Amino acid sequence: MCSTMEIVKIVLTVIQVIAALFLIAVVLLQSGKSAGLSGAIAGGADTFLSKNKARSWDARLAKWTKWVAILFIVLTLIICLI
């Protein structure tokens, strides 16, 4: 039989693994910092709306990265203390 603390630790570990996978996906979905420069040099024909859409998408991904990273760190500390 597993004790209550062991079950809590297993549940937190599963949540931590899911958060880690989500963090990896969010970081990989972000465009690189040099993407804007290469587009300007190559003379890409981006419209004003598509540039703003990309910026808002990147801003949303950056915000998600920050919150998921904080969740991951907090979960790691809690698991270490249990």
mmCIF file of N, CA and C in Angstrom:
data_model
loop_
_atom_site.group_PDB
_atom_site.id
_atom_site.type_symbol
_atom_site.label_atom_id
_atom_site.label_comp_id
_atom_site.label_asym_id
_atom_site.label_seq_id
_atom_site.Cartn_x
_atom_site.Cartn_y
_atom_site.Cartn_z
ATOM 1 N N MET A 1 0.837 -1.186 0.000
ATOM 2 C CA MET A 1 0.000 0.000 0.000
ATOM 3 C C MET A 1 0.878 1.244 0.000
ATOM 4 N N CYS A 2 0.483 2.189 -0.778
ATOM 5 C CA CYS A 2 1.202 3.460 -0.827
ATOM 6 C C CYS A 2 0.617 4.415 0.203
ATOM 7 N N SER A 3 1.496 5.152 0.827
ATOM 8 C CA SER A 3 1.014 6.149 1.768
ATOM 9 C C SER A 3 0.511 7.374 1.003
ATOM 10 N N THR A 4 -0.158 8.238 1.713
ATOM 11 C CA THR A 4 -0.734 9.432 1.092
ATOM 12 C C THR A 4 0.354 10.334 0.513
ATOM 13 N N MET A 5 1.467 10.462 1.207
ATOM 14 C CA MET A 5 2.551 11.326 0.724
ATOM 15 C C MET A 5 3.173 10.778 -0.561
ATOM 16 N N GLU A 6 3.252 9.450 -0.669
ATOM 17 C CA GLU A 6 3.792 8.858 -1.891
ATOM 18 C C GLU A 6 2.868 9.113 -3.071
ATOM 19 N N ILE A 7 1.573 9.041 -2.845
ATOM 20 C CA ILE A 7 0.607 9.308 -3.913
ATOM 21 C C ILE A 7 0.686 10.764 -4.345
ATOM 22 N N VAL A 8 0.799 11.668 -3.373
ATOM 23 C CA VAL A 8 0.927 13.094 -3.687
ATOM 24 C C VAL A 8 2.198 13.342 -4.488
ATOM 25 N N LYS A 9 3.286 12.709 -4.094
ATOM 26 C CA LYS A 9 4.556 12.877 -4.801
ATOM 27 C C LYS A 9 4.470 12.349 -6.234
ATOM 28 N N ILE A 10 3.787 11.225 -6.429
ATOM 29 C CA ILE A 10 3.626 10.672 -7.777
ATOM 30 C C ILE A 10 2.778 11.610 -8.641
ATOM 31 N N VAL A 11 1.690 12.141 -8.072
ATOM 32 C CA VAL A 11 0.828 13.060 -8.823
ATOM 33 C C VAL A 11 1.599 14.330 -9.193
ATOM 34 N N LEU A 12 2.356 14.870 -8.253
ATOM 35 C CA LEU A 12 3.142 16.080 -8.531
ATOM 36 C C LEU A 12 4.226 15.811 -9.577
ATOM 37 N N THR A 13 4.807 14.634 -9.545
ATOM 38 C CA THR A 13 5.822 14.278 -10.536
ATOM 39 C C THR A 13 5.212 14.172 -11.928
ATOM 40 N N VAL A 14 4.024 13.596 -12.022
ATOM 41 C CA VAL A 14 3.341 13.513 -13.322
ATOM 42 C C VAL A 14 3.019 14.909 -13.835
ATOM 43 N N ILE A 15 2.532 15.795 -12.960
ATOM 44 C CA ILE A 15 2.251 17.175 -13.360
ATOM 45 C C ILE A 15 3.531 17.878 -13.790
ATOM 46 N N GLN A 16 4.630 17.602 -13.099
ATOM 47 C CA GLN A 16 5.905 18.210 -13.447
ATOM 48 C C GLN A 16 6.383 17.748 -14.829
ATOM 49 N N VAL A 17 6.217 16.488 -15.144
ATOM 50 C CA VAL A 17 6.619 15.974 -16.455
ATOM 51 C C VAL A 17 5.772 16.621 -17.555
ATOM 52 N N ILE A 18 4.468 16.752 -17.310
ATOM 53 C CA ILE A 18 3.597 17.415 -18.284
ATOM 54 C C ILE A 18 4.006 18.871 -18.462
ATOM 55 N N ALA A 19 4.320 19.556 -17.366
ATOM 56 C CA ALA A 19 4.771 20.946 -17.447
ATOM 57 C C ALA A 19 6.088 21.049 -18.203
ATOM 58 N N ALA A 20 6.978 20.100 -18.005
ATOM 59 C CA ALA A 20 8.261 20.112 -18.715
ATOM 60 C C ALA A 20 8.062 19.927 -20.212
ATOM 61 N N LEU A 21 7.201 18.997 -20.590
ATOM 62 C CA LEU A 21 6.925 18.788 -22.017
ATOM 63 C C LEU A 21 6.262 20.013 -22.640
ATOM 64 N N PHE A 22 5.334 20.630 -21.899
ATOM 65 C CA PHE A 22 4.674 21.837 -22.394
ATOM 66 C C PHE A 22 5.669 22.982 -22.525
ATOM 67 N N LEU A 23 6.591 23.095 -21.562
ATOM 68 C CA LEU A 23 7.615 24.138 -21.618
ATOM 69 C C LEU A 23 8.522 23.945 -22.823
ATOM 70 N N ILE A 24 8.909 22.730 -23.100
ATOM 71 C CA ILE A 24 9.735 22.448 -24.279
ATOM 72 C C ILE A 24 8.998 22.832 -25.552
ATOM 73 N N ALA A 25 7.717 22.469 -25.636
ATOM 74 C CA ALA A 25 6.933 22.784 -26.833
ATOM 75 C C ALA A 25 6.782 24.288 -27.024
ATOM 76 N N VAL A 26 6.519 25.014 -25.938
ATOM 77 C CA VAL A 26 6.327 26.466 -26.043
ATOM 78 C C VAL A 26 7.626 27.152 -26.462
ATOM 79 N N VAL A 27 8.740 26.710 -25.942
ATOM 80 C CA VAL A 27 10.023 27.308 -26.312
ATOM 81 C C VAL A 27 10.341 27.017 -27.777
ATOM 82 N N LEU A 28 10.064 25.809 -28.228
ATOM 83 C CA LEU A 28 10.348 25.463 -29.628
ATOM 84 C C LEU A 28 9.427 26.187 -30.604
ATOM 85 N N LEU A 29 8.227 26.555 -30.171
ATOM 86 C CA LEU A 29 7.302 27.263 -31.047
ATOM 87 C C LEU A 29 7.656 28.734 -31.236
ATOM 88 N N GLN A 30 8.464 29.280 -30.337
ATOM 89 C CA GLN A 30 8.824 30.690 -30.454
ATOM 90 C C GLN A 30 9.766 30.904 -31.625
ATOM 91 N N SER A 31 9.593 32.062 -32.271
ATOM 92 C CA SER A 31 10.517 32.391 -33.353
ATOM 93 C C SER A 31 11.796 32.950 -32.747
ATOM 94 N N GLY A 32 12.896 32.717 -33.437
ATOM 95 C CA GLY A 32 14.173 33.187 -32.937
ATOM 96 C C GLY A 32 14.297 34.697 -33.018
ATOM 97 N N LYS A 33 15.220 35.238 -32.264
ATOM 98 C CA LYS A 33 15.433 36.684 -32.267
ATOM 99 C C LYS A 33 15.985 37.167 -33.604
ATOM 100 N N SER A 34 16.661 36.301 -34.327
ATOM 101 C CA SER A 34 17.240 36.707 -35.602
ATOM 102 C C SER A 34 16.255 36.569 -36.757
ATOM 103 N N ALA A 35 15.033 36.063 -36.489
ATOM 104 C CA ALA A 35 14.063 35.855 -37.569
ATOM 105 C C ALA A 35 13.640 37.174 -38.197
ATOM 106 N N GLY A 36 13.498 38.212 -37.393
ATOM 107 C CA GLY A 36 13.102 39.515 -37.932
ATOM 108 C C GLY A 36 14.185 40.116 -38.802
ATOM 109 N N LEU A 37 15.436 39.933 -38.431
ATOM 110 C CA LEU A 37 16.544 40.481 -39.193
ATOM 111 C C LEU A 37 16.696 39.790 -40.533
ATOM 112 N N SER A 38 16.553 38.492 -40.572
ATOM 113 C CA SER A 38 16.690 37.775 -41.839
ATOM 114 C C SER A 38 15.543 38.129 -42.780
ATOM 115 N N GLY A 39 14.368 38.369 -42.231
ATOM 116 C CA GLY A 39 13.244 38.772 -43.062
ATOM 117 C C GLY A 39 13.458 40.145 -43.661
ATOM 118 N N ALA A 40 14.093 41.041 -42.915
ATOM 119 C CA ALA A 40 14.348 42.383 -43.420
ATOM 120 C C ALA A 40 15.428 42.372 -44.495
ATOM 121 N N ILE A 41 16.441 41.544 -44.319
ATOM 122 C CA ILE A 41 17.520 41.462 -45.310
ATOM 123 C C ILE A 41 17.024 40.787 -46.585
ATOM 124 N N ALA A 42 16.212 39.747 -46.430
ATOM 125 C CA ALA A 42 15.719 39.017 -47.593
ATOM 126 C C ALA A 42 14.636 39.790 -48.333
ATOM 127 N N GLY A 43 14.124 40.842 -47.729
ATOM 128 C CA GLY A 43 13.094 41.634 -48.392
ATOM 129 C C GLY A 43 11.754 40.940 -48.402
ATOM 130 N N GLY A 44 11.405 40.307 -47.304
ATOM 131 C CA GLY A 44 10.123 39.605 -47.215
ATOM 132 C C GLY A 44 8.969 40.583 -47.315
ATOM 133 N N ALA A 45 7.913 40.183 -48.002
ATOM 134 C CA ALA A 45 6.757 41.051 -48.215
ATOM 135 C C ALA A 45 5.704 40.799 -47.141
ATOM 136 N N ASP A 46 6.036 41.110 -45.884
ATOM 137 C CA ASP A 46 5.075 40.965 -44.805
ATOM 138 C C ASP A 46 4.174 42.189 -44.756
ATOM 139 N N THR A 47 2.920 41.940 -44.520
ATOM 140 C CA THR A 47 2.002 43.058 -44.372
ATOM 141 C C THR A 47 2.030 43.528 -42.933
ATOM 142 N N PHE A 48 1.434 44.680 -42.706
ATOM 143 C CA PHE A 48 1.395 45.241 -41.356
ATOM 144 C C PHE A 48 0.622 44.326 -40.416
ATOM 145 N N LEU A 49 -0.486 43.766 -40.877
ATOM 146 C CA LEU A 49 -1.307 42.909 -40.019
ATOM 147 C C LEU A 49 -0.600 41.606 -39.678
ATOM 148 N N SER A 50 0.116 41.042 -40.627
ATOM 149 C CA SER A 50 0.797 39.781 -40.335
ATOM 150 C C SER A 50 1.954 39.992 -39.361
ATOM 151 N N LYS A 51 2.606 41.146 -39.443
ATOM 152 C CA LYS A 51 3.681 41.431 -38.479
ATOM 153 C C LYS A 51 3.117 41.576 -37.078
ATOM 154 N N ASN A 52 2.003 42.288 -36.938
ATOM 155 C CA ASN A 52 1.402 42.453 -35.616
ATOM 156 C C ASN A 52 0.868 41.131 -35.085
ATOM 157 N N LYS A 53 0.340 40.297 -35.973
ATOM 158 C CA LYS A 53 -0.156 38.990 -35.547
ATOM 159 C C LYS A 53 1.004 38.129 -35.031
ATOM 160 N N ALA A 54 2.125 38.180 -35.732
ATOM 161 C CA ALA A 54 3.294 37.411 -35.295
ATOM 162 C C ALA A 54 3.803 37.923 -33.961
ATOM 163 N N ARG A 55 3.799 39.233 -33.791
ATOM 164 C CA ARG A 55 4.272 39.791 -32.522
ATOM 165 C C ARG A 55 3.360 39.393 -31.374
ATOM 166 N N SER A 56 2.054 39.440 -31.604
ATOM 167 C CA SER A 56 1.147 39.084 -30.518
ATOM 168 C C SER A 56 1.269 37.591 -30.198
ATOM 169 N N TRP A 57 1.474 36.759 -31.221
ATOM 170 C CA TRP A 57 1.662 35.320 -31.003
ATOM 171 C C TRP A 57 2.954 35.081 -30.226
ATOM 172 N N ASP A 58 4.021 35.777 -30.613
ATOM 173 C CA ASP A 58 5.290 35.626 -29.891
ATOM 174 C C ASP A 58 5.178 36.143 -28.459
ATOM 175 N N ALA A 59 4.438 37.224 -28.284
ATOM 176 C CA ALA A 59 4.254 37.753 -26.928
ATOM 177 C C ALA A 59 3.467 36.775 -26.070
ATOM 178 N N ARG A 60 2.457 36.151 -26.673
ATOM 179 C CA ARG A 60 1.659 35.164 -25.939
ATOM 180 C C ARG A 60 2.516 33.952 -25.571
ATOM 181 N N LEU A 61 3.345 33.509 -26.506
ATOM 182 C CA LEU A 61 4.227 32.370 -26.225
ATOM 183 C C LEU A 61 5.247 32.720 -25.143
ATOM 184 N N ALA A 62 5.767 33.948 -25.180
ATOM 185 C CA ALA A 62 6.727 34.369 -24.149
ATOM 186 C C ALA A 62 6.072 34.397 -22.779
ATOM 187 N N LYS A 63 4.823 34.846 -22.726
ATOM 188 C CA LYS A 63 4.109 34.877 -21.447
ATOM 189 C C LYS A 63 3.871 33.463 -20.924
ATOM 190 N N TRP A 64 3.466 32.554 -21.822
ATOM 191 C CA TRP A 64 3.266 31.162 -21.424
ATOM 192 C C TRP A 64 4.569 30.531 -20.949
ATOM 193 N N THR A 65 5.669 30.861 -21.622
ATOM 194 C CA THR A 65 6.969 30.323 -21.223
ATOM 195 C C THR A 65 7.305 30.739 -19.794
ATOM 196 N N LYS A 66 7.064 32.000 -19.501
ATOM 197 C CA LYS A 66 7.370 32.511 -18.161
ATOM 198 C C LYS A 66 6.540 31.785 -17.100
ATOM 199 N N TRP A 67 5.240 31.656 -17.306
ATOM 200 C CA TRP A 67 4.376 31.055 -16.296
ATOM 201 C C TRP A 67 4.605 29.555 -16.137
ATOM 202 N N VAL A 68 4.841 28.871 -17.248
ATOM 203 C CA VAL A 68 5.090 27.430 -17.151
ATOM 204 C C VAL A 68 6.444 27.167 -16.492
ATOM 205 N N ALA A 69 7.431 28.017 -16.756
ATOM 206 C CA ALA A 69 8.738 27.866 -16.103
ATOM 207 C C ALA A 69 8.621 28.089 -14.595
ATOM 208 N N ILE A 70 7.831 29.076 -14.201
ATOM 209 C CA ILE A 70 7.615 29.317 -12.770
ATOM 210 C C ILE A 70 6.918 28.119 -12.133
ATOM 211 N N LEU A 71 5.895 27.576 -12.809
ATOM 212 C CA LEU A 71 5.205 26.386 -12.308
ATOM 213 C C LEU A 71 6.159 25.212 -12.177
ATOM 214 N N PHE A 72 7.021 25.032 -13.167
ATOM 215 C CA PHE A 72 7.983 23.934 -13.138
ATOM 216 C C PHE A 72 8.944 24.069 -11.959
ATOM 217 N N ILE A 73 9.436 25.265 -11.722
ATOM 218 C CA ILE A 73 10.374 25.493 -10.617
ATOM 219 C C ILE A 73 9.689 25.268 -9.272
ATOM 220 N N VAL A 74 8.471 25.771 -9.128
ATOM 221 C CA VAL A 74 7.730 25.597 -7.868
ATOM 222 C C VAL A 74 7.457 24.116 -7.628
ATOM 223 N N LEU A 75 7.039 23.401 -8.667
ATOM 224 C CA LEU A 75 6.804 21.959 -8.518
ATOM 225 C C LEU A 75 8.090 21.220 -8.129
ATOM 226 N N THR A 76 9.191 21.616 -8.733
ATOM 227 C CA THR A 76 10.464 20.975 -8.394
ATOM 228 C C THR A 76 10.825 21.196 -6.932
ATOM 229 N N LEU A 77 10.635 22.415 -6.438
ATOM 230 C CA LEU A 77 10.939 22.708 -5.039
ATOM 231 C C LEU A 77 10.006 21.946 -4.107
ATOM 232 N N ILE A 78 8.732 21.869 -4.439
ATOM 233 C CA ILE A 78 7.777 21.146 -3.594
ATOM 234 C C ILE A 78 8.118 19.659 -3.544
ATOM 235 N N ILE A 79 8.463 19.082 -4.698
ATOM 236 C CA ILE A 79 8.805 17.660 -4.734
ATOM 237 C C ILE A 79 10.072 17.389 -3.922
ATOM 238 N N CYS A 80 11.023 18.311 -3.984
ATOM 239 C CA CYS A 80 12.254 18.132 -3.199
ATOM 240 C C CYS A 80 11.986 18.210 -1.698
ATOM 241 N N LEU A 81 11.024 19.019 -1.299
ATOM 242 C CA LEU A 81 10.735 19.174 0.124
ATOM 243 C C LEU A 81 9.902 18.041 0.695
ATOM 244 N N ILE A 82 9.201 17.326 -0.177
ATOM 245 C CA ILE A 82 8.359 16.212 0.304
ATOM 246 C C ILE A 82 9.212 15.002 0.638
#
